[in-house]
Amino acid sequence: MSMQELPEYAERVLEVAELIPPGQVMTYGDVAEWLGEGGPRQVGRVMALYGGAVPWWRVVRSDGALLPGHELRALAHYREEGTALREAARSAEGHLPKLDMRRARWDGQDAAAGAGQDVAGGAGGDAAGGAGLDAAGGVRPGAGTHT
């Protein structure tokens, strides 16, 4: 399916996923807040249906748990990109690490100077429109803390 055939919201979600730098992540909620519409579930649905062509492993759950069913593929990407991980406790099922969200979470600041501002602003809208974004188009600290 080409980008022209995607629903507009899906296209915008995938554009944000492509902006996330290697070694960093955004939560589903962060992406929704960056766009100023939808929520974590809508972003998750888009990623599940259309995310295979973008760096899907960079859009994650807010608790840092690896995507069920894709843990090993995601882990390989995280290690290749140098994404901050927290090693699993010995008691953790499967002994899989989690993302270190404090260090790996991207606030979108670098994208504000480029294509990210267009994605965040939508069709001529106010990019900061109370959706957890600062004036530069980045996610405000503390924004997007939900899953």
PDB file of N, CA, C and O in Angstrom, residues 98-135:
ATOM      1  N   LYS A  98      14.153  -4.088  29.406  1.00  0.00           N
ATOM      2  CA  LYS A  98      13.157  -3.073  29.055  1.00  0.00           C
ATOM      3  C   LYS A  98      13.913  -1.861  28.551  1.00  0.00           C
ATOM      4  O   LYS A  98      15.111  -1.706  28.809  1.00  0.00           O
ATOM      5  N   LEU A  99      13.212  -1.002  27.867  1.00  0.00           N
ATOM      6  CA  LEU A  99      13.805   0.271  27.464  1.00  0.00           C
ATOM      7  C   LEU A  99      14.001   1.136  28.699  1.00  0.00           C
ATOM      8  O   LEU A  99      13.165   1.141  29.596  1.00  0.00           O
ATOM      9  N   ASP A 100      15.085   1.859  28.741  1.00  0.00           N
ATOM     10  CA  ASP A 100      15.305   2.847  29.795  1.00  0.00           C
ATOM     11  C   ASP A 100      14.642   4.127  29.308  1.00  0.00           C
ATOM     12  O   ASP A 100      15.252   4.936  28.596  1.00  0.00           O
ATOM     13  N   MET A 101      13.379   4.295  29.655  1.00  0.00           N
ATOM     14  CA  MET A 101      12.584   5.399  29.114  1.00  0.00           C
ATOM     15  C   MET A 101      13.136   6.766  29.501  1.00  0.00           C
ATOM     16  O   MET A 101      13.048   7.716  28.734  1.00  0.00           O
ATOM     17  N   ARG A 102      13.734   6.865  30.668  1.00  0.00           N
ATOM     18  CA  ARG A 102      14.280   8.146  31.105  1.00  0.00           C
ATOM     19  C   ARG A 102      15.387   8.608  30.152  1.00  0.00           C
ATOM     20  O   ARG A 102      15.487   9.784  29.836  1.00  0.00           O
ATOM     21  N   ARG A 103      16.184   7.669  29.647  1.00  0.00           N
ATOM     22  CA  ARG A 103      17.294   8.020  28.770  1.00  0.00           C
ATOM     23  C   ARG A 103      16.957   7.911  27.284  1.00  0.00           C
ATOM     24  O   ARG A 103      17.527   8.640  26.463  1.00  0.00           O
ATOM     25  N   ALA A 104      16.048   7.016  26.911  1.00  0.00           N
ATOM     26  CA  ALA A 104      15.785   6.758  25.493  1.00  0.00           C
ATOM     27  C   ALA A 104      14.667   7.612  24.908  1.00  0.00           C
ATOM     28  O   ALA A 104      14.575   7.764  23.690  1.00  0.00           O
ATOM     29  N   ARG A 105      13.817   8.191  25.740  1.00  0.00           N
ATOM     30  CA  ARG A 105      12.637   8.911  25.254  1.00  0.00           C
ATOM     31  C   ARG A 105      13.040  10.191  24.540  1.00  0.00           C
ATOM     32  O   ARG A 105      13.793  11.003  25.048  1.00  0.00           O
ATOM     33  N   TRP A 106      12.496  10.371  23.355  1.00  0.00           N
ATOM     34  CA  TRP A 106      12.794  11.530  22.519  1.00  0.00           C
ATOM     35  C   TRP A 106      11.699  12.564  22.683  1.00  0.00           C
ATOM     36  O   TRP A 106      10.510  12.246  22.647  1.00  0.00           O
ATOM     37  N   ASP A 107      12.075  13.820  22.823  1.00  0.00           N
ATOM     38  CA  ASP A 107      11.088  14.884  23.027  1.00  0.00           C
ATOM     39  C   ASP A 107      10.689  15.589  21.734  1.00  0.00           C
ATOM     40  O   ASP A 107       9.877  16.496  21.743  1.00  0.00           O
ATOM     41  N   GLY A 108      11.272  15.207  20.609  1.00  0.00           N
ATOM     42  CA  GLY A 108      10.887  15.786  19.333  1.00  0.00           C
ATOM     43  C   GLY A 108      11.539  17.112  19.026  1.00  0.00           C
ATOM     44  O   GLY A 108      11.238  17.725  17.999  1.00  0.00           O
ATOM     45  N   GLN A 109      12.439  17.576  19.867  1.00  0.00           N
ATOM     46  CA  GLN A 109      13.027  18.903  19.689  1.00  0.00           C
ATOM     47  C   GLN A 109      13.734  19.072  18.353  1.00  0.00           C
ATOM     48  O   GLN A 109      13.585  20.092  17.719  1.00  0.00           O
ATOM     49  N   ASP A 110      14.529  18.105  17.934  1.00  0.00           N
ATOM     50  CA  ASP A 110      15.303  18.248  16.714  1.00  0.00           C
ATOM     51  C   ASP A 110      14.425  18.324  15.472  1.00  0.00           C
ATOM     52  O   ASP A 110      14.802  18.927  14.481  1.00  0.00           O
ATOM     53  N   ALA A 111      13.256  17.734  15.522  1.00  0.00           N
ATOM     54  CA  ALA A 111      12.374  17.711  14.354  1.00  0.00           C
ATOM     55  C   ALA A 111      11.672  19.036  14.137  1.00  0.00           C
ATOM     56  O   ALA A 111      11.188  19.317  13.050  1.00  0.00           O
ATOM     57  N   ALA A 112      11.606  19.900  15.147  1.00  0.00           N
ATOM     58  CA  ALA A 112      10.881  21.162  15.030  1.00  0.00           C
ATOM     59  C   ALA A 112      11.452  22.050  13.942  1.00  0.00           C
ATOM     60  O   ALA A 112      10.726  22.819  13.315  1.00  0.00           O
ATOM     61  N   ALA A 113      12.753  21.918  13.679  1.00  0.00           N
ATOM     62  CA  ALA A 113      13.379  22.744  12.655  1.00  0.00           C
ATOM     63  C   ALA A 113      13.139  22.201  11.255  1.00  0.00           C
ATOM     64  O   ALA A 113      13.332  22.907  10.276  1.00  0.00           O
ATOM     65  N   GLY A 114      12.690  20.942  11.161  1.00  0.00           N
ATOM     66  CA  GLY A 114      12.512  20.325   9.852  1.00  0.00           C
ATOM     67  C   GLY A 114      11.089  19.908   9.602  1.00  0.00           C
ATOM     68  O   GLY A 114      10.142  20.611   9.936  1.00  0.00           O
ATOM     69  N   ALA A 115      10.947  18.715   9.062  1.00  0.00           N
ATOM     70  CA  ALA A 115       9.638  18.211   8.659  1.00  0.00           C
ATOM     71  C   ALA A 115       8.693  18.031   9.833  1.00  0.00           C
ATOM     72  O   ALA A 115       7.487  18.054   9.663  1.00  0.00           O
ATOM     73  N   GLY A 116       9.212  17.848  11.020  1.00  0.00           N
ATOM     74  CA  GLY A 116       8.367  17.611  12.186  1.00  0.00           C
ATOM     75  C   GLY A 116       7.382  18.721  12.438  1.00  0.00           C
ATOM     76  O   GLY A 116       6.266  18.491  12.893  1.00  0.00           O
ATOM     77  N   GLN A 117       7.761  19.962  12.168  1.00  0.00           N
ATOM     78  CA  GLN A 117       6.844  21.075  12.380  1.00  0.00           C
ATOM     79  C   GLN A 117       5.631  20.942  11.468  1.00  0.00           C
ATOM     80  O   GLN A 117       4.516  21.192  11.872  1.00  0.00           O
ATOM     81  N   ASP A 118       5.854  20.523  10.214  1.00  0.00           N
ATOM     82  CA  ASP A 118       4.735  20.328   9.290  1.00  0.00           C
ATOM     83  C   ASP A 118       3.830  19.196   9.771  1.00  0.00           C
ATOM     84  O   ASP A 118       2.621  19.303   9.717  1.00  0.00           O
ATOM     85  N   VAL A 119       4.416  18.106  10.230  1.00  0.00           N
ATOM     86  CA  VAL A 119       3.641  16.975  10.714  1.00  0.00           C
ATOM     87  C   VAL A 119       2.826  17.395  11.925  1.00  0.00           C
ATOM     88  O   VAL A 119       1.644  17.134  12.024  1.00  0.00           O
ATOM     89  N   ALA A 120       3.466  18.082  12.860  1.00  0.00           N
ATOM     90  CA  ALA A 120       2.779  18.481  14.091  1.00  0.00           C
ATOM     91  C   ALA A 120       1.696  19.504  13.822  1.00  0.00           C
ATOM     92  O   ALA A 120       0.665  19.506  14.477  1.00  0.00           O
ATOM     93  N   GLY A 121       1.927  20.371  12.869  1.00  0.00           N
ATOM     94  CA  GLY A 121       0.984  21.444  12.616  1.00  0.00           C
ATOM     95  C   GLY A 121      -0.226  21.018  11.828  1.00  0.00           C
ATOM     96  O   GLY A 121      -1.239  21.700  11.819  1.00  0.00           O
ATOM     97  N   GLY A 122      -0.143  19.890  11.152  1.00  0.00           N
ATOM     98  CA  GLY A 122      -1.271  19.439  10.345  1.00  0.00           C
ATOM     99  C   GLY A 122      -1.566  20.405   9.228  1.00  0.00           C
ATOM    100  O   GLY A 122      -0.672  20.995   8.645  1.00  0.00           O
ATOM    101  N   ALA A 123      -2.822  20.624   8.938  1.00  0.00           N
ATOM    102  CA  ALA A 123      -3.231  21.483   7.837  1.00  0.00           C
ATOM    103  C   ALA A 123      -3.312  22.929   8.295  1.00  0.00           C
ATOM    104  O   ALA A 123      -4.386  23.482   8.471  1.00  0.00           O
ATOM    105  N   GLY A 124      -2.167  23.531   8.518  1.00  0.00           N
ATOM    106  CA  GLY A 124      -2.136  24.938   8.891  1.00  0.00           C
ATOM    107  C   GLY A 124      -2.547  25.204  10.321  1.00  0.00           C
ATOM    108  O   GLY A 124      -2.774  26.337  10.698  1.00  0.00           O
ATOM    109  N   GLY A 125      -2.658  24.163  11.147  1.00  0.00           N
ATOM    110  CA  GLY A 125      -3.086  24.347  12.530  1.00  0.00           C
ATOM    111  C   GLY A 125      -1.972  24.823  13.427  1.00  0.00           C
ATOM    112  O   GLY A 125      -0.817  24.923  13.032  1.00  0.00           O
ATOM    113  N   ASP A 126      -2.301  25.132  14.659  1.00  0.00           N
ATOM    114  CA  ASP A 126      -1.338  25.559  15.657  1.00  0.00           C
ATOM    115  C   ASP A 126      -0.663  24.324  16.226  1.00  0.00           C
ATOM    116  O   ASP A 126      -1.288  23.516  16.893  1.00  0.00           O
ATOM    117  N   ALA A 127       0.631  24.187  15.972  1.00  0.00           N
ATOM    118  CA  ALA A 127       1.352  22.990  16.394  1.00  0.00           C
ATOM    119  C   ALA A 127       1.365  22.836  17.904  1.00  0.00           C
ATOM    120  O   ALA A 127       1.424  21.733  18.419  1.00  0.00           O
ATOM    121  N   ALA A 128       1.341  23.928  18.630  1.00  0.00           N
ATOM    122  CA  ALA A 128       1.412  23.830  20.081  1.00  0.00           C
ATOM    123  C   ALA A 128       0.042  23.710  20.717  1.00  0.00           C
ATOM    124  O   ALA A 128      -0.065  23.542  21.915  1.00  0.00           O
ATOM    125  N   GLY A 129      -1.008  23.738  19.957  1.00  0.00           N
ATOM    126  CA  GLY A 129      -2.398  23.776  20.383  1.00  0.00           C
ATOM    127  C   GLY A 129      -2.793  23.006  21.623  1.00  0.00           C
ATOM    128  O   GLY A 129      -3.769  22.292  21.599  1.00  0.00           O
ATOM    129  N   GLY A 130      -2.053  23.113  22.690  1.00  0.00           N
ATOM    130  CA  GLY A 130      -2.468  22.497  23.944  1.00  0.00           C
ATOM    131  C   GLY A 130      -2.362  20.985  23.941  1.00  0.00           C
ATOM    132  O   GLY A 130      -2.909  20.319  24.786  1.00  0.00           O
ATOM    133  N   ALA A 131      -1.637  20.436  23.001  1.00  0.00           N
ATOM    134  CA  ALA A 131      -1.567  18.984  22.885  1.00  0.00           C
ATOM    135  C   ALA A 131      -0.291  18.427  23.482  1.00  0.00           C
ATOM    136  O   ALA A 131       0.235  17.442  23.022  1.00  0.00           O
ATOM    137  N   GLY A 132       0.257  19.091  24.498  1.00  0.00           N
ATOM    138  CA  GLY A 132       1.474  18.595  25.109  1.00  0.00           C
ATOM    139  C   GLY A 132       2.719  19.030  24.369  1.00  0.00           C
ATOM    140  O   GLY A 132       3.785  18.476  24.565  1.00  0.00           O
ATOM    141  N   LEU A 133       2.598  20.007  23.485  1.00  0.00           N
ATOM    142  CA  LEU A 133       3.741  20.459  22.710  1.00  0.00           C
ATOM    143  C   LEU A 133       4.213  21.806  23.205  1.00  0.00           C
ATOM    144  O   LEU A 133       3.417  22.650  23.601  1.00  0.00           O
ATOM    145  N   ASP A 134       5.534  22.017  23.122  1.00  0.00           N
ATOM    146  CA  ASP A 134       6.035  23.346  23.447  1.00  0.00           C
ATOM    147  C   ASP A 134       6.008  24.199  22.183  1.00  0.00           C
ATOM    148  O   ASP A 134       5.653  23.732  21.113  1.00  0.00           O
ATOM    149  N   ALA A 135       6.405  25.450  22.287  1.00  0.00           N
ATOM    150  CA  ALA A 135       6.320  26.370  21.155  1.00  0.00           C
ATOM    151  C   ALA A 135       7.175  25.928  19.979  1.00  0.00           C
ATOM    152  O   ALA A 135       6.893  26.253  18.841  1.00  0.00           O
TER     153      ALA A 135
END
